[in-house]
Coordinates of C-alpha atoms in Angstrom, one line a residue:
M82 CA 56.6 -6.6 73.0
L83 CA 54.2 -9.7 71.3
Q84 CA 55.0 -13.1 71.5
R85 CA 55.7 -14.4 68.0
S86 CA 52.7 -16.6 68.0
S87 CA 50.6 -13.7 68.7
A88 CA 52.3 -11.4 65.9
F89 CA 51.2 -14.2 63.4
A90 CA 47.8 -14.5 64.8
I91 CA 47.4 -10.6 64.2
V92 CA 48.8 -11.0 60.9
F93 CA 46.3 -13.8 60.0
L94 CA 43.3 -11.8 61.3
M95 CA 44.4 -8.6 59.3
T96 CA 44.7 -10.3 55.9
G97 CA 42.6 -13.0 55.8
L98 CA 45.4 -15.3 54.6
P99 CA 47.5 -17.6 56.1
A100 CA 50.7 -16.8 57.8
R101 CA 52.9 -18.7 55.1
A102 CA 50.7 -17.6 52.0
V103 CA 52.1 -18.2 48.3
D104 CA 51.8 -16.8 45.1
W105 CA 50.1 -18.1 42.0
P106 CA 52.4 -16.3 39.5
V107 CA 51.5 -18.2 36.0
F108 CA 48.9 -19.9 34.5
G109 CA 48.9 -23.4 35.8
F110 CA 50.5 -22.4 39.1
D111 CA 54.3 -23.0 38.1
P112 CA 56.0 -23.1 34.8
A113 CA 55.8 -26.3 34.3
R114 CA 51.8 -25.9 34.5
S115 CA 51.3 -28.6 36.9
S116 CA 48.2 -26.7 37.9
F117 CA 49.2 -28.7 41.5
N118 CA 49.4 -25.9 44.6
S119 CA 51.6 -28.1 46.9
S120 CA 51.5 -25.4 49.6
E121 CA 48.0 -25.4 50.0
R122 CA 47.0 -26.2 53.6
A123 CA 43.9 -24.2 54.5
L124 CA 41.5 -26.1 52.3
T125 CA 41.1 -29.8 53.2
V126 CA 38.5 -32.9 51.9
G127 CA 37.0 -32.1 55.4
N128 CA 36.3 -28.6 55.3
V129 CA 36.0 -27.8 51.6
H130 CA 32.2 -28.2 51.7
R131 CA 32.1 -25.2 53.8
L132 CA 33.4 -22.8 50.9
R133 CA 31.3 -19.8 50.3
E134 CA 31.3 -16.8 48.0
R135 CA 32.9 -13.7 49.3
W136 CA 32.7 -11.3 46.2
Q137 CA 31.8 -11.0 42.8
I138 CA 32.8 -8.0 40.6
A139 CA 31.9 -7.3 37.0
F140 CA 34.8 -5.9 34.7
G141 CA 32.3 -3.6 33.0
A142 CA 30.0 -3.5 30.0
G143 CA 31.4 -5.9 27.1
L144 CA 34.3 -7.0 29.0
V145 CA 35.0 -10.6 29.1
A146 CA 38.1 -12.2 30.4
D147 CA 38.4 -15.6 28.5
S148 CA 41.4 -16.8 30.7
T149 CA 42.6 -17.4 34.2
P150 CA 43.6 -14.7 37.0
I151 CA 47.2 -14.6 38.5
F152 CA 47.8 -13.8 42.3
L153 CA 50.6 -12.1 44.1
N154 CA 50.2 -12.2 47.9
R155 CA 52.5 -9.6 49.2
V156 CA 52.2 -6.5 46.6
R157 CA 53.4 -2.9 47.9
I158 CA 50.7 -0.4 48.0
G159 CA 51.6 2.8 49.7
R160 CA 52.7 1.7 53.3
S161 CA 51.2 -1.8 53.3
H162 CA 51.2 -4.9 51.3
R163 CA 48.2 -6.4 49.7
P164 CA 47.0 -9.7 48.1
M165 CA 46.5 -8.9 44.5
L166 CA 45.0 -10.4 41.4
Y167 CA 45.6 -9.7 37.6
Q168 CA 43.4 -10.6 34.8
T169 CA 43.5 -9.7 31.2
T170 CA 39.9 -9.2 29.2
T171 CA 39.4 -10.4 25.6
S172 CA 39.8 -6.8 24.5
G173 CA 43.4 -6.2 26.1
V174 CA 42.6 -4.3 29.4
T175 CA 44.6 -5.4 32.3
F176 CA 42.9 -5.6 35.8
G177 CA 44.4 -5.3 39.1
I178 CA 42.3 -6.6 42.0
E179 CA 42.3 -6.4 45.6
A180 CA 42.1 -10.2 46.2
L181 CA 40.2 -10.1 49.5
S182 CA 37.8 -7.4 48.6
G183 CA 37.5 -7.4 45.0
R184 CA 38.1 -3.9 45.1
I185 CA 39.5 -2.9 41.3
V186 CA 42.6 -1.0 42.0
W187 CA 43.8 -0.4 38.7
K188 CA 43.0 -1.1 34.7
F189 CA 45.8 -0.8 31.7
A190 CA 44.5 -1.0 28.3
T191 CA 45.8 -1.9 25.0
H192 CA 44.5 -1.5 21.6
G193 CA 44.7 -3.5 18.4
P194 CA 42.4 -5.2 15.9
K195 CA 41.4 -8.5 17.4
Y196 CA 41.2 -10.2 20.9
T197 CA 43.3 -11.9 23.2
R198 CA 42.5 -14.6 25.7
S199 CA 45.9 -14.9 27.3
T200 CA 46.7 -14.5 30.9
P201 CA 49.6 -12.4 32.6
A202 CA 52.6 -13.7 34.1
A203 CA 54.6 -12.2 37.5
D204 CA 57.8 -10.9 37.4
P205 CA 60.2 -12.9 39.8
S206 CA 60.6 -10.1 42.1
G207 CA 56.5 -9.3 42.4
A208 CA 57.0 -5.9 41.7
A209 CA 55.8 -6.1 38.2
I210 CA 53.8 -8.2 35.9
Y211 CA 54.1 -9.3 32.3
A212 CA 50.4 -8.5 30.5
P213 CA 49.6 -9.7 27.2
G214 CA 48.3 -7.0 24.6
V215 CA 46.1 -7.1 21.5
D216 CA 49.0 -5.2 19.4
G217 CA 51.2 -7.7 19.3
K218 CA 53.3 -7.0 22.4
V219 CA 53.8 -7.9 26.0
H220 CA 53.6 -4.9 28.5
K221 CA 55.8 -4.7 31.5
L222 CA 53.3 -3.3 34.4
D223 CA 54.2 -1.8 37.9
A224 CA 52.1 -4.4 40.0
A225 CA 51.0 -1.7 42.2
T226 CA 50.0 0.7 39.9
G227 CA 49.4 -0.6 36.7
R228 CA 51.9 2.2 35.2
E229 CA 53.8 1.0 32.4
V230 CA 57.3 0.3 32.6
R231 CA 58.9 1.7 29.4
S232 CA 62.5 0.4 29.7
A233 CA 65.1 -2.2 29.0
G234 CA 63.3 -3.6 25.7
F235 CA 59.4 -3.4 27.0
P236 CA 56.9 -3.2 25.7
A237 CA 58.3 -6.1 23.7
R238 CA 56.8 -7.0 20.0
V239 CA 55.7 -10.8 19.8
S240 CA 54.0 -10.6 16.6
H241 CA 54.0 -8.3 13.4
M242 CA 51.0 -9.7 12.1
P243 CA 48.3 -8.5 14.8
N244 CA 45.5 -8.6 12.3
T245 CA 46.0 -12.5 11.9
E246 CA 48.3 -13.6 14.5
A247 CA 47.1 -14.2 18.1
D248 CA 49.0 -13.6 21.1
D249 CA 46.0 -16.1 22.4
A250 CA 47.9 -18.4 25.1
P251 CA 49.3 -17.5 28.9
L252 CA 52.7 -16.2 29.2
N253 CA 55.2 -18.3 31.2
V254 CA 58.2 -16.8 33.3
A255 CA 61.2 -18.7 33.7
N256 CA 65.0 -18.8 32.8
G257 CA 65.3 -15.1 33.2
Y258 CA 62.6 -14.8 30.3
V259 CA 59.1 -14.2 29.4
Y260 CA 57.6 -17.1 26.9
A261 CA 55.0 -16.0 24.6
T262 CA 53.4 -18.0 21.7
T263 CA 51.4 -17.2 18.7
S264 CA 48.8 -18.6 16.7
A265 CA 45.6 -17.8 14.4
Y266 CA 42.5 -16.1 15.6
N267 CA 39.9 -19.0 16.1
D268 CA 37.0 -17.2 14.6
D269 CA 38.9 -17.3 11.0
D270 CA 41.6 -18.8 10.9
A271 CA 43.0 -16.1 8.4
L272 CA 46.4 -16.3 7.0
P273 CA 49.1 -15.2 7.6
Y274 CA 50.1 -16.5 10.8
L275 CA 53.1 -18.9 11.9
G276 CA 53.5 -20.3 15.2
H277 CA 56.5 -19.3 17.1
V278 CA 57.7 -18.9 20.7
V279 CA 59.3 -15.6 21.7
G280 CA 61.5 -15.5 24.7
V281 CA 62.0 -11.8 25.9
S282 CA 64.8 -11.3 28.4
L283 CA 63.5 -9.8 31.7
T284 CA 66.5 -7.9 32.0
S285 CA 67.2 -6.5 28.6
G286 CA 64.5 -7.1 26.6
E287 CA 66.5 -8.9 23.8
E288 CA 64.2 -11.4 22.0
R289 CA 65.0 -14.8 21.0
V290 CA 62.8 -16.7 18.4
F291 CA 61.9 -20.4 17.4
N292 CA 59.7 -20.7 14.7
S293 CA 57.7 -23.9 14.1
L294 CA 58.0 -23.6 10.5
C295 CA 61.2 -22.6 8.5
S296 CA 62.9 -23.2 11.9
K297 CA 66.2 -22.4 11.0
V298 CA 65.2 -18.8 10.8
H299 CA 65.5 -17.2 14.2
K300 CA 63.7 -14.1 14.0
L301 CA 60.1 -12.6 14.3
P302 CA 58.1 -13.6 10.9
E303 CA 56.9 -11.3 8.6
P304 CA 54.1 -11.8 6.3
H305 CA 54.9 -14.8 3.8
F306 CA 58.4 -14.9 5.2
C307 CA 58.0 -18.8 4.9
R308 CA 56.9 -20.6 2.1
Q309 CA 54.4 -22.5 4.9
Q310 CA 52.1 -21.1 7.1
R311 CA 50.1 -22.0 10.2
S312 CA 51.6 -24.6 12.8
G313 CA 49.9 -22.2 15.8
I314 CA 51.1 -22.5 19.1
W315 CA 47.9 -22.1 20.9
S316 CA 47.1 -24.4 23.8
R317 CA 46.2 -23.1 27.3
G318 CA 49.7 -24.4 28.7
S319 CA 51.6 -22.6 25.9
A320 CA 55.2 -22.9 26.3
V321 CA 56.1 -25.5 29.4
V322 CA 59.5 -25.3 31.3
D323 CA 60.7 -28.9 32.8
P324 CA 61.1 -29.1 36.6
D325 CA 63.6 -31.5 36.6
S326 CA 66.9 -30.1 37.5
S327 CA 68.6 -32.3 34.8
M328 CA 66.7 -31.1 31.8
N329 CA 68.4 -27.5 32.9
G330 CA 64.9 -25.4 32.3
R331 CA 64.3 -26.8 28.7
I332 CA 60.9 -25.6 27.2
Y333 CA 58.4 -27.9 25.3
V334 CA 55.5 -26.6 22.9
S335 CA 53.1 -28.6 21.1
T336 CA 52.0 -27.5 17.5
G337 CA 49.1 -27.2 15.2
N338 CA 48.4 -28.1 11.7
G339 CA 51.2 -27.3 9.5
D340 CA 53.8 -28.7 7.2
F341 CA 56.1 -31.6 8.9
N342 CA 58.8 -32.6 6.8
A343 CA 61.7 -32.8 9.5
N344 CA 61.9 -36.5 8.9
T345 CA 63.1 -35.9 5.1
G346 CA 65.7 -33.2 6.0
G347 CA 63.4 -30.4 6.2
H348 CA 62.8 -27.7 8.9
N349 CA 58.9 -27.5 9.5
Y350 CA 57.1 -29.1 12.4
G351 CA 53.6 -29.0 12.1
D352 CA 51.8 -31.6 14.8
S353 CA 54.4 -32.2 16.9
V354 CA 56.0 -31.7 20.1
L355 CA 59.3 -29.6 20.4
A356 CA 62.1 -29.5 23.1
L357 CA 64.0 -26.2 23.3
A358 CA 66.8 -24.8 24.7
P359 CA 66.0 -22.0 27.1
D360 CA 67.1 -19.2 25.2
L361 CA 65.1 -20.8 21.9
S362 CA 68.6 -21.2 20.3
D363 CA 68.2 -24.8 19.7
L364 CA 66.2 -27.8 19.2
Y365 CA 67.0 -30.7 21.7
G366 CA 64.4 -33.1 19.9
S367 CA 60.9 -33.6 18.4
Y368 CA 58.1 -36.0 18.6
T369 CA 55.3 -36.5 16.0
P370 CA 52.7 -39.0 15.7
T371 CA 52.9 -41.2 12.7
D372 CA 49.7 -40.3 11.3
Y373 CA 50.7 -36.7 11.3
Q374 CA 49.3 -36.2 7.6
Q375 CA 46.2 -37.3 8.5
L376 CA 45.9 -35.4 11.6
Q377 CA 46.4 -32.0 9.5
E378 CA 44.1 -33.1 6.8
R379 CA 41.4 -33.6 9.1
D380 CA 42.0 -30.8 11.6
L381 CA 43.0 -32.9 14.6
D382 CA 46.1 -31.5 15.4
I383 CA 47.8 -32.3 19.1
G384 CA 48.3 -28.5 19.4
S385 CA 45.0 -28.4 21.3
T386 CA 46.8 -29.0 24.6
S387 CA 50.2 -28.6 26.0
P388 CA 52.6 -31.2 27.0
T389 CA 52.1 -32.9 30.4
L390 CA 55.2 -33.0 32.2
L391 CA 55.4 -36.0 34.9
P392 CA 57.6 -36.2 37.6
R393 CA 60.8 -38.3 37.8
Q394 CA 60.0 -41.9 38.4
P395 CA 63.1 -43.6 39.7
S396 CA 62.0 -46.7 39.4
S397 CA 61.0 -47.0 35.6
T398 CA 63.3 -47.5 32.5
T399 CA 62.2 -44.2 31.1
P400 CA 62.0 -42.1 34.0
L401 CA 61.4 -38.7 32.5
M402 CA 57.9 -39.1 30.5
L403 CA 55.6 -36.2 29.2
A404 CA 52.1 -36.9 28.3
Q405 CA 50.1 -35.3 25.1
G406 CA 46.6 -35.2 23.8
G407 CA 45.1 -33.7 21.1
K408 CA 41.9 -33.1 19.1
D409 CA 42.1 -36.7 17.9
G410 CA 40.9 -38.0 21.3
V411 CA 44.5 -39.6 21.8
L412 CA 46.8 -39.7 24.8
R413 CA 50.3 -40.3 24.3
L414 CA 53.0 -41.4 26.6
V415 CA 56.5 -40.4 25.3
D416 CA 60.0 -40.6 26.9
R417 CA 60.7 -36.6 27.1
A418 CA 64.5 -37.5 27.9
S419 CA 64.9 -38.4 24.7
L420 CA 62.0 -37.7 22.2
P421 CA 61.6 -40.3 19.6
G422 CA 61.0 -38.4 16.4
V423 CA 58.0 -39.8 14.6
G424 CA 56.1 -42.4 16.2
G425 CA 57.8 -44.3 19.2
E426 CA 55.3 -43.9 21.9
L427 CA 55.6 -45.9 25.0
Q428 CA 51.7 -45.9 25.4
M429 CA 48.4 -44.9 23.5
L430 CA 45.2 -44.2 25.4
N431 CA 41.7 -43.4 23.8
L432 CA 40.0 -40.2 25.5
P433 CA 36.5 -39.8 25.8
S434 CA 36.9 -37.0 23.4
A435 CA 39.4 -34.6 22.1
L436 CA 41.5 -32.5 24.8
F437 CA 41.7 -29.0 25.1
S438 CA 42.2 -28.3 28.7
T439 CA 45.7 -28.5 30.3
P440 CA 45.8 -31.5 32.6
A441 CA 46.8 -31.0 36.2
V442 CA 49.5 -33.5 37.7
W443 CA 49.4 -34.4 41.3
T444 CA 51.8 -36.4 43.5
D445 CA 50.1 -37.7 46.4
A446 CA 51.4 -38.5 49.9
S447 CA 52.5 -42.3 48.8
N448 CA 54.7 -40.4 45.7
N449 CA 52.1 -41.6 42.9
A450 CA 52.0 -39.3 40.4
W451 CA 48.3 -38.7 38.9
I452 CA 46.7 -36.6 36.2
F453 CA 43.4 -35.1 36.0
M454 CA 42.0 -34.0 32.7
G455 CA 38.8 -32.0 32.1
F456 CA 36.6 -32.7 29.2
P457 CA 33.0 -31.4 27.9
S458 CA 31.1 -33.3 30.4
V459 CA 33.2 -35.3 32.4
V460 CA 36.8 -35.1 34.6
Q461 CA 39.0 -38.4 34.3
A462 CA 41.8 -39.1 36.5
Y463 CA 45.0 -41.5 35.3
R464 CA 47.7 -43.0 38.1
L465 CA 51.4 -43.3 36.5
E466 CA 52.2 -47.1 37.6
T467 CA 55.4 -48.8 37.0
S468 CA 55.8 -52.5 36.6
A469 CA 58.9 -54.4 38.3
S470 CA 60.4 -54.5 35.0
G471 CA 60.7 -50.7 34.7
V472 CA 57.7 -50.4 32.2
S473 CA 55.5 -47.2 33.1
Q474 CA 51.6 -47.0 32.4
L475 CA 49.0 -44.6 32.6
V476 CA 46.2 -46.5 34.6
G477 CA 42.4 -45.2 34.6
I478 CA 41.1 -44.7 38.4
W479 CA 38.2 -42.7 38.2
Q480 CA 35.9 -40.4 35.9
N481 CA 33.1 -38.0 37.2
A482 CA 30.1 -36.7 35.2
A483 CA 30.2 -33.4 37.1
G484 CA 28.7 -31.1 34.9
S485 CA 29.0 -29.9 31.2
T486 CA 30.9 -27.2 29.1
V487 CA 31.6 -26.6 25.1
L488 CA 35.3 -27.9 25.3
G489 CA 36.2 -28.7 28.9
T490 CA 38.4 -26.4 31.4
S491 CA 41.6 -26.8 33.0
P492 CA 41.7 -28.3 36.6
V493 CA 43.4 -27.6 39.3
V494 CA 44.6 -29.5 42.5
A495 CA 45.4 -28.7 46.0
N496 CA 45.5 -30.6 49.2
G497 CA 43.7 -33.8 47.7
I498 CA 41.0 -32.0 45.9
V499 CA 40.5 -31.3 42.3
F500 CA 38.9 -28.1 41.4
V501 CA 37.0 -27.9 37.9
A502 CA 34.8 -25.1 36.2
F503 CA 31.6 -25.9 34.2
N504 CA 29.0 -24.2 33.0
G505 CA 27.1 -22.3 35.9
Q506 CA 29.5 -24.1 38.6
I507 CA 32.8 -24.7 40.3
V508 CA 33.3 -28.2 41.7
A509 CA 35.6 -29.9 44.1
L510 CA 36.4 -33.2 43.8
N511 CA 38.1 -36.0 45.9
A512 CA 41.5 -36.5 44.0
R513 CA 41.5 -40.3 45.0
T514 CA 38.0 -41.1 44.3
G515 CA 36.4 -38.3 42.0
S516 CA 33.8 -38.3 44.5
E517 CA 31.9 -35.0 44.7
L518 CA 33.1 -32.9 47.9
W519 CA 31.5 -29.4 46.8
S520 CA 29.8 -27.3 44.3
S521 CA 29.5 -23.5 44.1
A522 CA 25.9 -24.2 42.6
T523 CA 24.5 -25.2 46.0
S524 CA 22.2 -22.6 47.4
S525 CA 24.6 -22.0 50.5
S526 CA 27.6 -21.6 48.5
G527 CA 26.3 -17.9 47.6
K528 CA 26.4 -16.7 44.0
T529 CA 28.1 -19.1 41.7
I530 CA 29.8 -18.4 38.4
G531 CA 28.3 -18.1 34.7
S532 CA 29.4 -20.1 31.8
V533 CA 33.1 -20.8 30.8
H534 CA 35.0 -21.1 27.7
W535 CA 38.9 -21.1 28.6
E536 CA 38.1 -19.9 32.1
S537 CA 39.7 -21.9 34.9
P538 CA 40.0 -21.5 38.8
I539 CA 42.8 -20.8 40.8
V540 CA 43.0 -22.1 44.3
V541 CA 45.3 -20.5 46.5
N542 CA 45.9 -19.5 50.5
G543 CA 42.5 -21.2 51.1
W544 CA 40.8 -18.8 48.1
V545 CA 39.1 -20.2 45.1
Y546 CA 39.0 -17.4 42.1
C547 CA 37.3 -18.0 38.7
S548 CA 36.2 -15.7 36.1
D549 CA 33.3 -16.9 33.7
H550 CA 31.9 -15.9 30.1
N551 CA 29.2 -13.1 32.0
G552 CA 32.2 -10.8 32.6
S553 CA 32.5 -11.7 36.4
L554 CA 34.9 -12.7 38.7
T555 CA 34.3 -14.7 41.9
A556 CA 35.7 -15.3 45.0
Y557 CA 35.4 -18.3 47.3
A558 CA 36.6 -19.1 51.0
L559 CA 35.9 -20.6 54.1
P560 CA 33.5 -18.7 56.2

């Protein structure tokens, strides 16, 4: 009989993954969209420079995944378990891919009039994934085979207007629901569309809806059912789930340009942050900048990025906070335990440009909370600091002009390393100092990535995966 340590060594050699491997089941690693893989140990500040390309695949002629893959470590295929990646292309084709080899195991296609840049989400069982379609539906697929599961309400409709209303932001799974949000297609912003959140029960398929306009009506909007339009929920983070146990799984979304009249007794929440019940039955609170009318008129909505949820700060008078950026280039720190309505920010900071990416949130070994943000030509790091009197503020620590993109992509952080995709390269930065540790563009790293838009890397079990606008998916790992 093999000794336990020998058995673990054999498992490691057979799979190429550490024995304590983890999943990356949703965009941003967890339902809070922290983009912080707290379990990563294989890659370190000292060895990340040794990353090498392991494989690069193409999805096929005309197929581009303008999104992020998810990862499941143990998917039962036949008599064995394999690590698998899942990614959806803009044309609504979802791929199941062997994570160690890049071999495409299966693909599932949907058909519709437009595109999606959404990301799949894994069922908590690990046996299924939820895939966005271009047909206004979320599909449940067998993780091993890609076969559609047509039961318990799936496929579930999330839009009655797929010609003008996009399921374009990443899916999320929490509280027994898969969450989807809707917006316009940004190539034409054509009406009708109405930003809303849909929660589909994982067990029954029952749908719950919260509309950001005409919010008293809890049903999927039909064309022109509300006199107001727009207010899309389109950020990369989409619906964000509060990780603090005291908040009982509440949902946060940020909305785009649309009518706002909640401060005068109305039910429209354009250009706002909303806190919702897990089943979307109730609005717990909201935050709207005082210049909301100007934001709407100048197309500077805060809906370009999702609420960033900061870890609890026990010594602060506002222990639970969120940070909200926007197209106006302002970062706002807000008390999320008691959203202040109109105005009432704890802090406002000027950013180098509009924020389109989803920030990453890291807690270091000294229990300090950090935010990392990706912009078109720079990455910035802020640390949350609390004074002796309990006042919390974000303080700029470093910035690095490591590359360039059109809008800026979403950083991820693992074991003290920040990974960010730019056109032609993924870079690894020291999370404390911002110094560059590695770039995929160096000749010794092998093949690098192409240009990027909403694509961003994931870092899991010593591997780095990232798709690009050339229609490729590339994997890196230590030699």
